[in-house]
GROMACS .gro file of C-alpha atoms in nm:
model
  141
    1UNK     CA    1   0.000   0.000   0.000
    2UNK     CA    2   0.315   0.198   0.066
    3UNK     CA    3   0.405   0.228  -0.321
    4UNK     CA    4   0.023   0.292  -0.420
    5UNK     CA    5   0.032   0.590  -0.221
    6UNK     CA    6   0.411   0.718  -0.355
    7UNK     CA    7   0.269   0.664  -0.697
    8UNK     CA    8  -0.063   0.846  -0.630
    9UNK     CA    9   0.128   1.137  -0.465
   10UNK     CA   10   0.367   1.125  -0.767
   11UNK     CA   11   0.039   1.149  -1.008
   12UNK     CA   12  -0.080   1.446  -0.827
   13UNK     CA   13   0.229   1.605  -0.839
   14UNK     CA   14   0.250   1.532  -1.248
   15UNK     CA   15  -0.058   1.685  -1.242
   16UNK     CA   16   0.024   2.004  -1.056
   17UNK     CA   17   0.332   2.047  -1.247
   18UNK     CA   18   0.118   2.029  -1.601
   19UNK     CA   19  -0.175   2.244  -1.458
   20UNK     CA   20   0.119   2.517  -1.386
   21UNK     CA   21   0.248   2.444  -1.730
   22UNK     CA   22  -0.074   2.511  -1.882
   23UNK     CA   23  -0.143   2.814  -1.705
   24UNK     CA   24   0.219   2.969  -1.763
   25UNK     CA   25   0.104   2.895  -2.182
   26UNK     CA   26  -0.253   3.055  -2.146
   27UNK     CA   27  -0.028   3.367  -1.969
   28UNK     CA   28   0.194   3.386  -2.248
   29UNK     CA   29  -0.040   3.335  -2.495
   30UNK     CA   30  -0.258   3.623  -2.374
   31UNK     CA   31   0.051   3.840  -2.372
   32UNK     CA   32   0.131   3.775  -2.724
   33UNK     CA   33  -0.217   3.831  -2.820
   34UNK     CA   34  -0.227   4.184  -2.658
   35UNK     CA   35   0.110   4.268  -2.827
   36UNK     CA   36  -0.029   4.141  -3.150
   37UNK     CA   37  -0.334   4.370  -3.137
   38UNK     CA   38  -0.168   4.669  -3.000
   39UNK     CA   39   0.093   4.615  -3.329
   40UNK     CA   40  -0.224   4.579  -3.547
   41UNK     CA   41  -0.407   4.902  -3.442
   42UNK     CA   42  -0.073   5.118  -3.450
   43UNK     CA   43  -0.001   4.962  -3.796
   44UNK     CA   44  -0.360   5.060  -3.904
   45UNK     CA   45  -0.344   5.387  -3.751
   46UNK     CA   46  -0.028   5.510  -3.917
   47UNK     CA   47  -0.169   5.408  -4.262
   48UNK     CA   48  -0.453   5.579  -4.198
   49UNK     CA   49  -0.257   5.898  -4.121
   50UNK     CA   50  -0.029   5.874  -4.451
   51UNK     CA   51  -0.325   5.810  -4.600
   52UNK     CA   52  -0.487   6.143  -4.463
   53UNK     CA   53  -0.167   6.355  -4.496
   54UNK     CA   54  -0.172   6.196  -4.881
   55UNK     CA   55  -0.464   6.330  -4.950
   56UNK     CA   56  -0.418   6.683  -4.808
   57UNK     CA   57  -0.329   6.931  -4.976
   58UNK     CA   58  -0.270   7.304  -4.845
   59UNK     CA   59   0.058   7.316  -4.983
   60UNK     CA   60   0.136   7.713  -5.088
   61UNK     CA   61   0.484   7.665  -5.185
   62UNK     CA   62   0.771   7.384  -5.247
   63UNK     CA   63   0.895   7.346  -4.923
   64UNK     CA   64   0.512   7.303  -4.770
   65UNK     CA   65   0.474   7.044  -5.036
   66UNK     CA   66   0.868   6.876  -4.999
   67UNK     CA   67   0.753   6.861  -4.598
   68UNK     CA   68   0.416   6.703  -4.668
   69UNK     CA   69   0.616   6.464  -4.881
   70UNK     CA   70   0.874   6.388  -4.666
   71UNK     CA   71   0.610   6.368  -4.396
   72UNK     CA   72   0.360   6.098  -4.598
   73UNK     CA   73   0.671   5.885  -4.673
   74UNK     CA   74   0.776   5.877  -4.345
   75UNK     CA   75   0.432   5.756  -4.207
   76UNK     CA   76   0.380   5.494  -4.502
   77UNK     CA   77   0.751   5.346  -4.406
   78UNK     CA   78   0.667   5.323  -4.038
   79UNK     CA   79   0.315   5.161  -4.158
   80UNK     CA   80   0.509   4.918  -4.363
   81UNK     CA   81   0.757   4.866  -4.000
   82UNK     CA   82   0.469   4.806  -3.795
   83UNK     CA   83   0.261   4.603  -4.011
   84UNK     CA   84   0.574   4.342  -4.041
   85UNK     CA   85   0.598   4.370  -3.663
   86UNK     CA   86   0.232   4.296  -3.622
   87UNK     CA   87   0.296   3.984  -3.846
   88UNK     CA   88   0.570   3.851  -3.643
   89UNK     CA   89   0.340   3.919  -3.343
   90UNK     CA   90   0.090   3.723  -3.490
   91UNK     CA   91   0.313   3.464  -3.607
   92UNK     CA   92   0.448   3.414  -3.227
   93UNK     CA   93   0.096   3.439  -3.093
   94UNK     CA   94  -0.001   3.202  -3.317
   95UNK     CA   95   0.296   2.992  -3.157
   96UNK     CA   96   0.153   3.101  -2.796
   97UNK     CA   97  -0.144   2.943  -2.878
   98UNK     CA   98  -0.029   2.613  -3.031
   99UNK     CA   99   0.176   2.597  -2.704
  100UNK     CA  100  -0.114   2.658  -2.481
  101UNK     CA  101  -0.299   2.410  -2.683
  102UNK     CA  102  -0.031   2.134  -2.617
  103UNK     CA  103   0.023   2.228  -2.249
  104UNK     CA  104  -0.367   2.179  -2.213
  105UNK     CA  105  -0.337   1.790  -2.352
  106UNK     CA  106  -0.026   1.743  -2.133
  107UNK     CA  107  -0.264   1.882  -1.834
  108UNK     CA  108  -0.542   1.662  -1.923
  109UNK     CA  109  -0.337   1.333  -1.983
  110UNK     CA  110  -0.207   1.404  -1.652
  111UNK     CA  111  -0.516   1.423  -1.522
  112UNK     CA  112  -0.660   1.094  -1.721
  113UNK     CA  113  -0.360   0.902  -1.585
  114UNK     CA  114  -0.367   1.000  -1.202
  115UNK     CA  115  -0.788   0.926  -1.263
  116UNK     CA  116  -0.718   0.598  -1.383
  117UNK     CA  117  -0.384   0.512  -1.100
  118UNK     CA  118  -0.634   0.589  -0.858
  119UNK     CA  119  -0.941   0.360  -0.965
  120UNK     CA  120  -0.690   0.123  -1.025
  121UNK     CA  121  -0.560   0.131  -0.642
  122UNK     CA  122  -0.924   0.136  -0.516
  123UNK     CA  123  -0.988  -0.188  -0.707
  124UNK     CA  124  -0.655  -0.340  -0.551
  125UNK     CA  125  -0.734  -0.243  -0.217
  126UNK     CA  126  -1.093  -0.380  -0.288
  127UNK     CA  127  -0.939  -0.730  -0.362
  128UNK     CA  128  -0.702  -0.714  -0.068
  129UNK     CA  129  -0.986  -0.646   0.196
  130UNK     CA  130  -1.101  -0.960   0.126
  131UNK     CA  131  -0.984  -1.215   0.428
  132UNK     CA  132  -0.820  -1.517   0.318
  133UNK     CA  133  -0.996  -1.816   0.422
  134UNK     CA  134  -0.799  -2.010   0.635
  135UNK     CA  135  -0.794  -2.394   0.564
  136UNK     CA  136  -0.881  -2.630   0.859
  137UNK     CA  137  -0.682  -2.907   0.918
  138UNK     CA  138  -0.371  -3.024   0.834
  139UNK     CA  139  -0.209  -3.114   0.488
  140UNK     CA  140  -0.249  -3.477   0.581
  141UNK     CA  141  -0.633  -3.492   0.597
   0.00000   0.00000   0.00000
């Protein structure tokens, strides 16, 4: 009975160690997504301003329109930065997730095997309370 219990107490500790695994994914995996959607509305909102500078037009003389230029250009390249940065974010949250996702099978196998360790020990034990019946007599009767 000794080992049942060291193996049960091993299962739950299996166990405890995957549930913190999965938790530390779904953490990391929120994180990621947060980045990725911050990185996706700054990419979006910096195309939207080029967009808006493109399209305006008070320009009274060559250096208004040389700034305005400059000024659009430099918007559309940082559009351009943060949209690849909001693909890599999505790419690693992506990666988050597919983590999480394997963490949660670890977690659930874990689970399954301490579930069935422990109906299995209850079913020994069951067989063991039995009392042996004790023969009467000798061997020579």
């Amino acid at each position: 009975m000794g080992s049942d219990k060291a193996r049960l107490r091993r299962a739950h500790l299996i166990e405890r160690v995957r549930s913190a695994e999965q938790r530390k994914a779904a953490l990391d995996a929120f994180q990621a997504e947060a980045v990725r959607v911050k990185l996706e509305q700054l990419s979006e909102r910096t195309r939207s301003l080029a967009q808006l500078y493109a399209l305006r037009d008070k320009s009274q003389d060559g250096t208004d329109l040389r700034s305005a230029t400059v000024l659009g250009s430099h918007l559309r390249d940082l559009g351009r930065t943060a949209a690849q940065q909001a693909d890599y974010a999505r790419q690693q949250a992506d990666g988050k997730m597919a983590d999480l996702a394997a963490a949660e099978r670890r977690r659930q196998r874990a689970e399954e095997g301490r579930k069935v360790l422990h109906r299995s020990v209850l079913e020994e034990a069951g067989k063991d309370d039995r009392i042996p019946v004790r023969k009467a007599g000798t061997h020579l009767e």
